[in-house]
Short mmCIF file of C-alpha atoms in Angstrom, two decimals:
data_model
loop_
_atom_site.label_atom_id
_atom_site.label_comp_id
_atom_site.label_asym_id
_atom_site.label_seq_id
_atom_site.Cartn_x
_atom_site.Cartn_y
_atom_site.Cartn_z
CA MET M 1 -36.64 137.46 324.62
CA THR M 2 -36.24 137.25 328.37
CA TYR M 3 -36.87 133.51 328.33
CA LEU M 4 -34.57 133.04 325.74
CA VAL M 5 -31.67 134.85 327.34
CA LEU M 6 -32.42 132.96 329.81
CA SER M 7 -32.26 129.72 328.45
CA ILE M 8 -29.12 130.58 326.93
CA LEU M 9 -27.46 132.11 329.99
CA PHE M 10 -28.25 128.20 332.33
CA SER M 11 -27.51 125.89 328.93
CA SER M 12 -23.65 128.32 328.75
CA VAL M 13 -23.38 127.90 332.64
CA ILE M 14 -23.90 124.09 332.00
CA PHE M 15 -20.17 124.19 330.03
CA VAL M 16 -18.84 125.61 332.58
CA VAL M 17 -19.80 123.62 335.30
CA PHE M 18 -18.96 120.53 332.69
CA LYS M 19 -15.45 121.97 333.06
CA LEU M 20 -15.05 122.31 336.35
CA PHE M 21 -15.65 118.68 336.84
CA GLN M 22 -12.21 118.03 334.98
CA ARG M 23 -10.52 120.44 337.20
CA TYR M 24 -11.83 119.36 340.58
CA GLY M 25 -11.81 115.35 339.63
CA VAL M 26 -15.26 114.99 339.53
CA GLU M 27 -16.88 111.42 337.47
CA THR M 28 -19.24 112.48 335.03
CA LEU M 29 -21.24 109.81 335.21
CA TYR M 30 -22.28 109.50 337.86
CA ALA M 31 -22.69 112.91 338.67
CA ILE M 32 -24.97 113.12 335.25
CA ILE M 33 -27.17 110.70 336.91
CA THR M 34 -27.50 112.87 340.23
CA ASN M 35 -28.62 116.39 337.58
CA TYR M 36 -31.20 114.77 336.66
CA VAL M 37 -32.64 113.34 340.15
CA VAL M 38 -31.69 117.67 341.38
CA ALA M 39 -33.88 118.73 338.03
CA CYS M 40 -36.68 116.50 338.37
CA ALA M 41 -37.12 117.51 342.24
CA ILE M 42 -36.70 121.08 341.08
CA GLY M 43 -39.45 120.73 338.86
CA PHE M 44 -41.60 119.48 341.23
CA TYR M 45 -41.16 121.93 343.88
CA PHE M 46 -41.51 124.71 341.56
CA TYR M 47 -45.17 122.97 340.24
CA GLU M 48 -47.96 125.16 341.42
CA GLY M 49 -50.64 122.44 341.05
CA SER M 50 -51.25 119.23 342.68
CA VAL M 51 -49.67 116.30 341.26
CA PRO M 52 -52.21 112.80 341.81
CA LEU M 53 -50.10 110.18 340.98
CA SER M 54 -53.33 108.27 339.66
CA SER M 55 -53.60 111.32 336.81
CA VAL M 56 -50.10 111.61 335.52
CA PRO M 57 -49.84 108.58 333.44
CA LYS M 58 -53.15 110.08 331.98
CA LYS M 59 -51.46 113.38 330.85
CA PRO M 60 -51.71 113.38 326.97
CA TRP M 61 -47.43 113.96 326.74
CA PHE M 62 -46.63 111.31 329.48
CA TRP M 63 -44.85 108.89 327.09
CA GLY M 64 -43.22 111.70 325.71
CA THR M 65 -41.07 111.83 328.61
CA PHE M 66 -39.89 108.57 328.50
CA MET M 67 -38.87 108.86 325.20
CA LEU M 68 -37.51 111.94 325.64
CA GLY M 69 -35.34 110.82 328.80
CA ALA M 70 -34.13 107.99 326.78
CA LEU M 71 -32.51 110.39 324.59
CA PHE M 72 -31.10 112.26 326.88
CA ILE M 73 -28.96 109.55 328.42
CA LEU M 74 -28.46 108.21 325.02
CA VAL M 75 -27.31 111.34 323.12
CA PHE M 76 -25.20 112.33 326.14
CA ASN M 77 -22.91 108.74 325.85
CA LEU M 78 -23.07 109.43 321.43
CA MET M 79 -21.29 112.59 323.01
CA ALA M 80 -18.92 111.22 325.32
CA ALA M 81 -18.19 108.68 322.62
CA THR M 82 -17.89 110.69 319.54
CA ALA M 83 -15.45 113.59 322.06
CA GLN M 84 -13.58 110.53 323.06
CA LYS M 85 -13.24 108.43 319.81
CA VAL M 86 -13.53 111.60 316.92
CA GLY M 87 -12.60 114.87 318.87
CA VAL M 88 -14.28 117.55 321.04
CA SER M 89 -14.41 119.97 318.39
CA VAL M 90 -16.55 117.13 315.71
CA ALA M 91 -18.20 116.57 319.09
CA SER M 92 -19.69 120.12 319.44
CA VAL M 93 -20.07 121.00 315.47
CA ALA M 94 -22.29 118.06 315.74
CA THR M 95 -24.29 119.11 318.16
CA LYS M 96 -25.23 122.89 317.53
CA MET M 97 -25.52 122.24 313.69
CA SER M 98 -28.82 120.09 314.74
CA LEU M 99 -30.45 122.92 314.66
CA VAL M 100 -31.44 122.53 310.88
CA ILE M 101 -33.52 119.54 312.24
CA PRO M 102 -35.73 121.54 314.44
CA VAL M 103 -36.27 124.54 311.71
CA VAL M 104 -37.18 122.65 309.27
CA PHE M 105 -39.20 120.44 311.10
CA GLY M 106 -41.49 123.92 312.06
CA VAL M 107 -41.80 125.71 308.21
CA PHE M 108 -43.26 121.85 307.51
CA ALA M 109 -45.39 121.13 310.04
CA TYR M 110 -46.22 124.07 311.39
CA GLN M 111 -46.25 126.14 308.29
CA GLU M 112 -44.05 128.61 309.65
CA THR M 113 -42.69 131.03 307.25
CA LEU M 114 -38.77 132.51 306.53
CA GLY M 115 -38.45 135.51 305.21
CA PRO M 116 -35.24 136.00 302.76
CA LEU M 117 -33.03 137.37 305.46
CA LYS M 118 -34.43 134.86 307.86
CA ILE M 119 -32.67 132.08 305.91
CA LEU M 120 -29.91 134.15 305.32
CA GLY M 121 -29.55 134.05 308.89
CA ILE M 122 -30.11 130.47 309.65
CA VAL M 123 -26.89 129.80 306.87
CA LEU M 124 -24.37 132.16 308.68
CA ALA M 125 -26.08 130.56 311.68
CA LEU M 126 -24.44 126.94 310.52
CA GLY M 127 -20.99 128.58 309.81
CA ALA M 128 -21.05 130.39 313.17
CA VAL M 129 -21.14 127.13 315.02
CA TYR M 130 -18.71 125.36 312.79
CA PHE M 131 -16.60 128.05 313.09
CA ALA M 132 -16.64 128.91 316.63
CA SER M 133 -16.78 125.96 317.52
CA VAL M 134 -13.88 124.10 316.40
CA LYS M 135 -11.02 123.58 317.96
CA ALA M 136 -9.03 121.41 315.75
CA SER M 137 -8.88 119.74 313.04
CA THR M 138 -12.32 117.78 311.99
CA SER M 139 -11.20 114.99 309.39
CA ILE M 140 -13.43 111.98 310.13
CA ASN M 141 -11.63 108.40 308.65
CA GLY M 142 -13.85 105.51 308.14
CA ASN M 143 -16.55 104.17 310.56
CA ALA M 144 -15.90 106.85 313.14
CA LEU M 145 -18.17 108.58 310.89
CA LEU M 146 -20.88 107.33 311.92
CA LEU M 147 -20.84 108.87 315.64
CA PRO M 148 -21.44 112.61 314.89
CA ILE M 149 -24.05 111.45 312.76
CA LEU M 150 -25.74 110.17 315.14
CA VAL M 151 -25.42 112.74 317.58
CA PHE M 152 -26.33 115.42 315.09
CA ILE M 153 -29.98 113.61 315.01
CA GLY M 154 -30.38 112.77 318.51
CA SER M 155 -29.60 116.48 319.32
CA GLY M 156 -31.75 117.95 316.47
CA LEU M 157 -34.50 115.17 317.84
CA ILE M 158 -34.72 116.27 321.29
CA ASP M 159 -35.55 119.86 320.17
CA THR M 160 -37.73 118.77 318.04
CA SER M 161 -40.03 117.06 320.15
CA LEU M 162 -39.39 119.17 322.86
CA LYS M 163 -41.49 121.49 320.42
CA TYR M 164 -44.04 119.34 319.34
CA LEU M 165 -44.58 118.60 322.87
CA GLN M 166 -45.04 122.29 323.87
CA GLU M 167 -46.86 123.17 320.59
CA VAL M 168 -49.53 120.31 320.66
CA TYR M 169 -50.28 118.59 323.99
CA ILE M 170 -48.52 120.63 327.03
CA ALA M 171 -50.51 123.66 328.95
CA GLU M 172 -48.28 126.95 330.47
CA LYS M 173 -48.95 125.43 333.38
CA GLU M 174 -47.42 122.42 333.29
CA TYR M 175 -44.18 123.12 331.69
CA ALA M 176 -42.68 122.85 335.45
CA LEU M 177 -44.33 119.02 335.99
CA PHE M 178 -43.58 117.69 332.49
CA SER M 179 -39.58 119.09 332.72
CA ALA M 180 -39.36 117.63 335.93
CA LEU M 181 -40.65 114.19 334.73
CA VAL M 182 -38.10 113.98 331.65
CA PHE M 183 -35.25 114.09 334.03
CA GLY M 184 -36.99 111.71 335.92
CA SER M 185 -37.36 109.53 333.45
CA ALA M 186 -33.48 110.56 332.44
CA GLY M 187 -32.85 109.99 335.83
CA ALA M 188 -34.39 106.81 336.72
CA ILE M 189 -32.81 105.22 333.07
CA GLY M 190 -29.50 106.65 334.17
CA LEU M 191 -29.86 104.63 337.71
CA LEU M 192 -30.90 101.66 336.06
CA LEU M 193 -27.65 101.81 333.58
CA ILE M 194 -25.31 102.07 336.46
CA LEU M 195 -27.36 99.64 338.73
CA LEU M 196 -26.34 97.18 335.74
CA ARG M 197 -23.04 98.67 335.71
CA GLY M 198 -22.52 97.60 338.58
CA ILE M 199 -22.63 93.62 338.54
CA ARG M 200 -19.75 93.88 336.99
CA THR M 201 -17.50 96.93 338.76
CA SER M 202 -17.64 98.75 341.66
CA LEU M 203 -19.55 101.40 342.29
CA SER M 204 -18.37 104.70 342.70
CA ILE M 205 -20.80 106.78 344.71
CA ASN M 206 -18.86 110.02 346.99
CA ILE M 207 -19.60 113.49 347.83
CA LYS M 208 -17.81 115.07 345.58
CA ASN M 209 -20.04 113.44 342.60
CA MET M 210 -23.12 114.20 344.44
CA VAL M 211 -22.47 117.69 344.92
CA GLY M 212 -21.02 117.83 341.10
CA GLY M 213 -24.77 116.84 339.87
CA VAL M 214 -26.60 119.47 341.75
CA VAL M 215 -24.17 122.10 340.93
CA LEU M 216 -25.16 120.62 336.86
CA GLY M 217 -28.93 119.81 338.08
CA VAL M 218 -29.69 123.48 338.57
CA PRO M 219 -28.74 125.07 335.47
CA ASN M 220 -29.93 121.94 333.29
CA TYR M 221 -33.93 122.12 334.48
CA PHE M 222 -34.03 126.12 333.70
CA SER M 223 -32.25 125.52 330.42
CA ILE M 224 -35.09 123.48 329.66
CA TYR M 225 -37.74 125.32 331.50
CA PHE M 226 -37.26 128.60 330.06
CA LEU M 227 -36.57 127.54 326.50
CA LEU M 228 -40.12 125.58 326.43
CA LYS M 229 -41.27 129.25 327.60
CA ALA M 230 -39.52 130.83 325.02
CA LEU M 231 -41.15 128.69 322.20
CA GLN M 232 -44.20 130.62 323.38
CA ASN M 233 -42.89 133.55 322.09
CA ASP M 234 -45.67 135.27 319.80
CA THR M 235 -42.68 137.35 317.73
CA LEU M 236 -40.40 134.85 316.94
CA ASN M 237 -41.18 131.20 315.75
CA SER M 238 -39.28 128.10 316.30
CA ALA M 239 -36.86 128.40 313.44
CA SER M 240 -35.67 131.56 314.99
CA VAL M 241 -35.79 131.30 318.90
CA PHE M 242 -33.69 127.46 318.11
CA THR M 243 -31.67 129.58 315.61
CA ILE M 244 -30.81 132.38 318.30
CA ASN M 245 -30.73 130.05 321.23
CA ASN M 246 -27.55 127.40 319.52
CA VAL M 247 -25.76 130.12 318.01
CA ALA M 248 -25.98 132.48 321.06
CA ILE M 249 -25.03 129.47 323.93
CA VAL M 250 -22.18 128.92 321.22
CA MET M 251 -20.70 132.45 321.48
CA VAL M 252 -21.74 132.78 325.14
CA SER M 253 -19.67 129.62 326.06
CA THR M 254 -16.50 130.97 324.14
CA CYS M 255 -16.68 134.02 326.23
CA LEU M 256 -16.87 132.04 329.56
CA GLY M 257 -14.45 129.81 328.39
CA ILE M 258 -11.78 132.96 327.35
CA VAL M 259 -13.23 134.94 330.78
CA LEU M 260 -13.04 132.07 333.31
CA PHE M 261 -10.68 129.55 331.75
CA LYS M 262 -8.15 131.67 329.76
CA GLU M 263 -8.82 129.29 326.43
CA SER M 264 -7.05 130.09 323.35
CA VAL M 265 -9.40 131.46 320.47
CA SER M 266 -8.35 131.60 316.90
CA PRO M 267 -9.02 133.98 314.23
CA LYS M 268 -11.49 130.96 312.97
CA ASN M 269 -13.22 131.75 316.19
CA TRP M 270 -13.90 135.03 316.01
CA GLY M 271 -14.93 134.94 313.22
CA GLY M 272 -17.45 131.82 314.03
CA ILE M 273 -18.55 134.51 316.68
CA VAL M 274 -19.16 137.58 314.46
CA LEU M 275 -21.42 135.49 311.77
CA ALA M 276 -23.09 134.12 315.47
CA VAL M 277 -23.78 138.02 315.73
CA ILE M 278 -25.22 138.79 312.60
CA SER M 279 -27.34 135.99 312.35
CA ILE M 280 -28.82 136.43 315.52
CA ILE M 281 -29.61 140.00 314.54
CA LEU M 282 -31.10 138.86 310.82
CA VAL M 283 -33.12 136.17 313.16
CA ALA M 284 -34.66 138.42 315.28
CA PHE M 285 -35.19 141.44 314.25
CA PHE M 286 -35.95 140.52 310.43
#
């Protein structure tokens, strides 16, 4: 449970950092690219084995790091577009409700069993994520419906891919190296996009954006690293881990928003937090 708690805390800190970007005028795109480079460097630093470059492409999970890196960049941009065109609440709900995808995958792919109370906990978790996240009207018109659907699918694919690679291909001693290469792939793809963008517009590289990337990169790396460690839990199956992880992140992030930024919380949001606590208890202990 320790690893799961640490993953939740580091993931929640990421939302705080994003909020601080807005306050201090940090350009998110450039900070995100820097964050991936920093997270990659941290992974190599904590990896205790040798890293001969010639052997890395032979790892069974090597090409999976490129897939995940591309998904990281793609889903982030889809989330940004959803927040801008449809609404922040819709983006948040679509991201966190994606926990359904790895949960269903775990049941069918790994024959994970879910008792009645765990199933009830997962159903309550979906309600908790919705009510705790929604801040305004979530009505969606026309073709804008496509964006949150893509965010939902993309976020679910990231969690499902992490679980599959961790289960089938990655040795525990390679978690740090794997995480480093995932972030490195995302950083490389992001840098390529920035360079292509720079052909048409001037680049905005400054100390503020780089510092923001460093501050974001540390919790970003450890949120993934500790999630991989949590998925090894002998007591909790992947359905339980993903449910607790996503719901607790919404709950902790909401509480941090209240304490640090004096964000308003509606009765509906408090109801979501109560549902989150109940769902975590059912999934974790029954």
